Short mmCIF file of C-alpha atoms in Angstrom, two decimals:
data_model
loop_
_atom_site.label_atom_id
_atom_site.label_comp_id
_atom_site.label_asym_id
_atom_site.label_seq_id
_atom_site.Cartn_x
_atom_site.Cartn_y
_atom_site.Cartn_z
CA MET Z 19 -12.46 44.02 52.82
CA PRO Z 20 -12.99 46.90 55.39
CA ILE Z 21 -15.75 47.35 57.98
CA VAL Z 22 -17.30 50.76 57.73
CA HIS Z 23 -19.36 52.39 60.38
CA SER Z 24 -23.08 52.85 59.55
CA ALA Z 25 -24.29 56.10 61.17
CA SER Z 26 -27.89 55.58 60.03
CA LEU Z 27 -28.11 51.98 61.43
CA SER Z 28 -26.21 52.80 64.56
CA HIS Z 29 -28.69 55.68 65.24
CA ARG Z 30 -31.63 53.44 64.53
CA CYS Z 31 -30.49 50.67 66.89
CA GLY Z 32 -28.79 52.73 69.53
CA ILE Z 33 -25.58 50.66 69.37
CA PRO Z 34 -22.61 50.65 67.00
CA VAL Z 35 -23.32 48.97 63.68
CA GLY Z 36 -20.56 48.22 61.01
CA LEU Z 37 -20.82 46.89 57.51
CA LYS Z 38 -18.32 44.36 56.25
CA LEU Z 39 -18.01 45.22 52.59
CA GLU Z 40 -17.63 41.82 50.85
CA ASN Z 41 -19.61 43.34 47.92
CA ARG Z 42 -16.27 45.10 47.00
CA GLN Z 43 -14.39 41.85 46.38
CA THR Z 44 -12.83 41.47 42.93
CA THR Z 45 -15.57 39.10 41.87
CA GLY Z 46 -18.30 40.95 43.64
CA SER Z 47 -18.86 38.70 46.58
CA PHE Z 48 -17.36 36.82 49.52
CA LYS Z 49 -17.21 33.65 47.52
CA LEU Z 50 -13.73 34.49 46.23
CA ARG Z 51 -12.29 33.57 49.60
CA GLY Z 52 -13.51 30.01 49.72
CA ALA Z 53 -12.94 29.37 45.98
CA THR Z 54 -9.36 30.63 46.12
CA ASN Z 55 -8.57 28.60 49.24
CA ALA Z 56 -9.95 25.38 47.71
CA ILE Z 57 -8.15 25.78 44.46
CA LEU Z 58 -4.87 26.48 46.18
CA ARG Z 59 -5.19 23.40 48.42
CA LEU Z 60 -5.76 21.01 45.40
CA ALA Z 61 -2.82 18.92 44.30
CA PRO Z 62 -1.28 20.16 41.01
CA ALA Z 63 -2.53 17.01 39.24
CA ASP Z 64 -6.15 17.75 40.32
CA ARG Z 65 -5.97 21.42 39.28
CA ALA Z 66 -4.76 20.17 35.88
CA ARG Z 67 -7.90 18.02 35.50
CA GLY Z 68 -10.11 20.93 36.01
CA VAL Z 69 -12.90 21.69 38.54
CA VAL Z 70 -16.74 21.72 38.50
CA ALA Z 71 -19.29 23.22 40.66
CA VAL Z 72 -22.94 23.90 40.96
CA SER Z 73 -23.77 27.62 41.57
CA THR Z 74 -26.45 30.18 41.81
CA GLY Z 75 -23.87 32.62 40.35
CA ASN Z 76 -21.46 34.00 42.86
CA HIS Z 77 -19.51 30.75 43.62
CA GLY Z 78 -19.30 30.02 39.94
CA ARG Z 79 -17.88 33.45 39.23
CA ALA Z 80 -15.36 33.20 42.08
CA LEU Z 81 -14.29 29.63 41.17
CA SER Z 82 -13.85 30.59 37.51
CA TYR Z 83 -11.62 33.50 38.57
CA ALA Z 84 -9.55 31.44 41.01
CA ALA Z 85 -9.25 28.50 38.47
CA ARG Z 86 -8.05 30.86 35.70
CA ALA Z 87 -5.47 32.50 38.08
CA GLN Z 88 -3.97 28.95 38.81
CA ASN Z 89 -3.99 27.82 35.11
CA SER Z 90 -6.90 25.44 35.79
CA ARG Z 91 -10.37 25.40 34.09
CA ALA Z 92 -13.78 25.63 35.64
CA THR Z 93 -17.06 24.11 34.61
CA ILE Z 94 -20.06 25.75 36.21
CA CYS Z 95 -23.48 24.10 36.31
CA MET Z 96 -26.49 26.35 36.92
CA SER Z 97 -30.21 26.30 36.72
CA ARG Z 98 -32.27 28.52 34.57
CA LEU Z 99 -33.20 30.64 37.62
CA VAL Z 100 -29.66 32.16 37.79
CA PRO Z 101 -29.77 35.79 36.57
CA GLN Z 102 -28.24 36.36 33.11
CA ASN Z 103 -25.70 38.99 34.30
CA LYS Z 104 -24.08 36.34 36.57
CA VAL Z 105 -24.05 33.76 33.79
CA ALA Z 106 -22.46 36.32 31.46
CA GLU Z 107 -19.73 37.16 33.96
CA ILE Z 108 -18.85 33.50 34.40
CA ARG Z 109 -18.52 32.99 30.70
CA HIS Z 110 -16.38 36.07 30.42
CA LEU Z 111 -13.97 34.48 32.87
CA GLY Z 112 -13.49 31.55 30.51
CA ALA Z 113 -15.52 28.87 32.31
CA ASP Z 114 -17.53 26.16 30.51
CA VAL Z 115 -21.19 27.01 31.44
CA ARG Z 116 -23.84 24.25 31.73
CA ILE Z 117 -27.50 25.52 32.20
CA VAL Z 118 -29.59 22.55 33.41
CA GLY Z 119 -33.11 22.44 34.77
CA CYS Z 120 -34.88 24.86 37.09
CA SER Z 121 -33.21 23.96 40.40
CA GLN Z 122 -29.74 23.49 41.95
CA ASP Z 123 -30.59 19.84 42.37
CA GLU Z 124 -31.04 19.36 38.69
CA ALA Z 125 -27.80 21.26 37.95
CA GLN Z 126 -26.06 18.98 40.61
CA GLN Z 127 -26.88 15.95 38.50
CA GLU Z 128 -24.91 17.41 35.59
CA ALA Z 129 -22.04 18.23 37.96
CA ASP Z 130 -21.94 14.68 39.35
CA TYR Z 131 -21.78 13.27 35.78
CA LEU Z 132 -18.85 15.52 35.02
CA VAL Z 133 -17.05 14.23 38.08
CA SER Z 134 -17.56 10.81 36.80
CA GLN Z 135 -15.72 11.89 33.53
CA GLY Z 136 -12.68 13.16 35.58
CA LEU Z 137 -13.37 16.72 36.88
CA VAL Z 138 -12.83 17.64 40.49
CA MET Z 139 -15.87 18.79 42.46
CA LEU Z 140 -15.51 22.00 44.45
CA PRO Z 141 -19.00 22.66 45.91
CA PRO Z 142 -20.30 26.06 46.96
CA PHE Z 143 -20.46 25.41 50.64
CA ASP Z 144 -20.20 21.85 52.03
CA HIS Z 145 -16.50 21.56 51.81
CA PRO Z 146 -13.94 22.06 54.50
CA ASP Z 147 -11.61 24.32 52.44
CA ILE Z 148 -14.57 26.41 51.24
CA ILE Z 149 -15.80 26.91 54.79
CA ALA Z 150 -12.30 27.81 56.00
CA GLY Z 151 -11.96 30.39 53.27
CA GLN Z 152 -15.22 32.00 54.21
CA GLY Z 153 -14.18 31.87 57.84
CA THR Z 154 -11.39 34.40 57.21
CA ILE Z 155 -14.22 36.96 57.28
CA GLY Z 156 -14.76 36.11 60.92
CA LEU Z 157 -11.07 36.50 61.71
CA GLU Z 158 -11.16 40.01 60.05
CA ILE Z 159 -14.20 40.97 61.99
CA LEU Z 160 -12.47 40.04 65.30
CA ASP Z 161 -9.36 41.99 64.25
CA GLU Z 162 -11.37 45.17 63.63
CA VAL Z 163 -14.11 44.73 66.21
CA PRO Z 164 -12.62 42.50 69.00
CA ASP Z 165 -15.62 43.03 71.27
CA VAL Z 166 -18.23 42.26 68.50
CA GLY Z 167 -21.57 41.26 70.06
CA THR Z 168 -23.56 40.21 67.00
CA VAL Z 169 -22.71 39.16 63.49
CA ILE Z 170 -25.50 39.10 60.98
CA VAL Z 171 -25.01 37.06 57.84
CA GLY Z 172 -26.98 35.81 54.88
CA LEU Z 173 -27.77 32.12 55.05
CA SER Z 174 -28.17 29.74 52.16
CA GLY Z 175 -26.10 26.47 52.07
CA GLY Z 176 -24.33 27.68 55.21
CA GLY Z 177 -20.77 27.88 54.15
CA LEU Z 178 -20.50 31.62 55.00
CA ALA Z 179 -22.45 31.41 58.26
CA ALA Z 180 -20.56 28.24 59.35
CA GLY Z 181 -17.11 29.60 58.63
CA ILE Z 182 -17.75 32.98 60.37
CA ALA Z 183 -19.49 31.27 63.31
CA VAL Z 184 -16.49 28.99 63.97
CA ALA Z 185 -13.99 31.78 63.66
CA VAL Z 186 -15.92 34.22 65.85
CA LYS Z 187 -17.17 31.80 68.47
CA THR Z 188 -13.70 30.28 68.97
CA ARG Z 189 -12.42 33.59 70.33
CA ARG Z 190 -15.73 35.15 71.48
CA PRO Z 191 -18.13 32.31 72.42
CA GLY Z 192 -20.62 34.79 73.77
CA ALA Z 193 -21.06 36.62 70.41
CA ARG Z 194 -24.33 35.96 68.55
CA ILE Z 195 -24.38 34.72 64.89
CA ILE Z 196 -27.69 35.42 63.20
CA GLY Z 197 -28.54 33.87 59.84
CA VAL Z 198 -30.89 35.69 57.51
CA THR Z 199 -32.71 34.45 54.46
CA MET Z 200 -35.85 34.76 52.34
CA GLU Z 201 -39.13 33.37 53.43
CA ARG Z 202 -39.87 31.09 50.43
CA GLY Z 203 -37.47 28.27 49.49
CA ALA Z 204 -35.37 28.69 52.58
CA ALA Z 205 -33.54 25.29 52.50
CA MET Z 206 -31.47 25.59 55.68
CA LYS Z 207 -34.46 26.67 57.69
CA ALA Z 208 -36.63 23.83 56.47
CA SER Z 209 -33.74 21.48 57.12
CA LEU Z 210 -33.12 22.64 60.64
CA ASP Z 211 -36.89 22.46 61.33
CA ALA Z 212 -36.86 18.87 60.01
CA GLY Z 213 -33.77 17.80 61.93
CA LYS Z 214 -32.09 16.70 58.67
CA PRO Z 215 -31.37 17.98 55.20
CA VAL Z 216 -34.45 18.18 53.05
CA GLN Z 217 -35.27 19.38 49.53
CA VAL Z 218 -37.29 22.59 49.05
CA GLU Z 219 -39.02 24.10 46.04
CA GLU Z 220 -37.04 26.91 44.52
CA PHE Z 221 -38.57 30.28 43.76
CA SER Z 222 -37.31 33.43 42.02
CA SER Z 223 -36.32 36.01 44.63
CA LEU Z 224 -34.53 39.31 44.98
CA ALA Z 225 -32.14 37.27 47.14
CA ASP Z 226 -31.44 34.90 44.31
CA SER Z 227 -27.92 33.96 45.69
CA LEU Z 228 -29.65 32.42 48.71
CA GLY Z 229 -31.67 29.95 46.65
CA GLY Z 230 -31.02 26.26 46.23
CA GLY Z 231 -30.85 23.28 48.47
CA ILE Z 232 -28.15 22.30 51.08
CA GLY Z 233 -27.77 18.79 49.66
CA LEU Z 234 -29.37 15.70 51.07
CA GLU Z 235 -25.92 14.25 51.84
CA ASN Z 236 -24.77 17.45 53.65
CA LYS Z 237 -21.93 16.58 55.97
CA LEU Z 238 -20.63 19.87 57.32
CA THR Z 239 -22.71 22.97 57.11
CA PHE Z 240 -25.97 21.62 58.30
CA PRO Z 241 -24.55 20.27 61.64
CA MET Z 242 -22.42 23.35 61.97
CA CYS Z 243 -25.31 25.78 61.57
CA ARG Z 244 -27.54 23.69 63.80
CA VAL Z 245 -24.94 24.07 66.66
CA LEU Z 246 -23.55 27.55 66.03
CA LEU Z 247 -26.36 29.78 64.86
CA ASP Z 248 -28.07 31.65 67.55
CA ASP Z 249 -31.11 32.68 65.44
CA LEU Z 250 -32.50 32.42 61.98
CA VAL Z 251 -34.59 35.26 60.50
CA LEU Z 252 -36.81 35.06 57.47
CA LEU Z 253 -37.62 38.03 55.22
CA SER Z 254 -40.31 38.87 52.70
CA GLU Z 255 -39.42 40.25 49.26
CA SER Z 256 -40.52 43.67 50.21
CA GLU Z 257 -38.32 43.68 53.25
CA ILE Z 258 -35.33 42.54 51.10
CA ALA Z 259 -36.08 45.35 48.72
CA ALA Z 260 -36.05 47.82 51.60
CA GLY Z 261 -32.60 46.53 52.57
CA ILE Z 262 -31.34 47.12 48.94
CA ARG Z 263 -32.81 50.66 48.96
CA HIS Z 264 -31.27 51.55 52.36
CA ALA Z 265 -27.84 50.20 51.27
CA TYR Z 266 -27.89 52.50 48.33
CA ARG Z 267 -29.53 55.59 49.62
CA GLN Z 268 -28.00 55.66 53.15
CA GLU Z 269 -24.77 53.69 52.81
CA ARG Z 270 -23.91 54.44 49.22
CA GLU Z 271 -23.37 50.76 48.57
CA VAL Z 272 -24.72 48.75 45.57
CA VAL Z 273 -25.62 45.29 46.86
CA GLU Z 274 -27.66 42.36 45.57
CA GLY Z 275 -30.60 41.08 47.51
CA ALA Z 276 -28.56 38.45 49.33
CA GLY Z 277 -26.10 41.14 50.32
CA ALA Z 278 -28.88 43.36 51.72
CA VAL Z 279 -30.65 40.83 53.99
CA GLY Z 280 -28.65 41.75 57.14
CA ILE Z 281 -29.62 45.42 56.78
CA ALA Z 282 -33.23 44.38 55.98
CA ALA Z 283 -33.44 42.31 59.12
CA LEU Z 284 -32.49 45.33 61.20
CA LEU Z 285 -34.95 47.63 59.33
CA ALA Z 286 -37.68 45.03 59.88
CA ASN Z 287 -36.91 44.80 63.64
CA LYS Z 288 -36.63 41.05 63.27
CA ILE Z 289 -33.60 40.42 65.40
CA ASP Z 290 -34.30 39.86 69.12
CA ALA Z 291 -31.92 40.76 71.98
CA LEU Z 292 -29.66 42.75 69.66
CA ARG Z 293 -26.24 42.99 71.32
CA GLY Z 294 -23.59 45.48 70.11
CA PRO Z 295 -21.28 46.17 68.56
CA VAL Z 296 -23.05 44.70 65.46
CA VAL Z 297 -21.30 43.67 62.21
CA ILE Z 298 -23.46 43.00 59.07
CA VAL Z 299 -21.82 41.12 56.26
CA LEU Z 300 -22.77 42.65 52.96
CA SER Z 301 -22.03 39.41 51.08
CA GLY Z 302 -22.23 40.54 47.40
CA GLY Z 303 -22.91 43.15 44.92
CA ASN Z 304 -23.57 41.20 41.64
CA VAL Z 305 -27.01 42.64 41.02
CA GLU Z 306 -28.37 43.24 37.46
CA LEU Z 307 -28.36 46.98 37.19
CA GLN Z 308 -31.84 47.33 35.62
CA LEU Z 309 -33.35 45.30 38.46
CA HIS Z 310 -31.32 47.45 40.94
CA ARG Z 311 -32.77 50.65 39.47
CA GLN Z 312 -36.30 49.27 39.64
CA VAL Z 313 -35.89 48.40 43.28
CA ILE Z 314 -34.44 51.70 44.17
CA ASN Z 315 -37.31 53.36 42.39
CA GLY Z 316 -39.84 51.43 44.49
CA MET Z 317 -40.42 47.99 42.99
CA ASN Z 318 -40.34 45.41 45.76
CA ASN Z 319 -40.32 42.19 43.66
CA PRO Z 320 -38.64 41.02 40.51
CA PRO Z 321 -40.89 40.42 37.56
CA GLY Z 322 -43.36 37.57 38.13
CA GLN Z 323 -42.41 37.33 41.84
CA GLU Z 324 -45.30 37.28 44.29
CA VAL Z 325 -44.81 38.39 47.86
#
């Protein structure tokens, strides 16, 4: 996906700012990279067994697409917090959808059971092939902006941030990687503060793709984020809404809340010691259109969501 220059953000920051348009992927988010890599690296016999994952929506959609392309079958376990437009797209791709509980942790229990019945687990972030697939974004950033100073990326379970950070810092160790997430239910932030993976309560959010835990048995993304992230920024719902509006009005891009958090962090002046050139990863565009219209027209929060 291309990196496009943002005249508005470059003017605001006084340094070049580019937008990495992962919202234009076939399945609407960066997740297609990791899912495709993971499916392709499975043994044929494992692909034939079928794959299972827990998802807040975008990984499930990507895995369903990648599995179908390789004549496999995906089962996606999700909580009731996942927006219905994402559930519908996953079903459209032929996956078996299981809606379980009100958190990713509850959905994970169903996925674990299905693994015991013979399916192959391909988790959304804590897996080497998933991380490597997302890391191709970092390689592309370096190809287009070899002197990149700062990469701003949404942060949830850490697969995207970890993959990009490894790729970028291997060639440009001085580049800064900034993770951005919502204020409430920020599992990686709570885990980093605690020094170990912890559970958090999940809340509805405009950045719904950033919800969910990182897994108490997290082996890869937690230690990678702890070492490789240079800063972590938290955003309110109104700040995320401002990012969505800016993306649409100024950049002509439709992005979901999780895809807008990098822009939102700049607009809120929450990134210290900003070093250019800057690349913001617009991670996804799978937003329910009625909600998007409401945000564009001035609503800061989804129905029932308190700031």
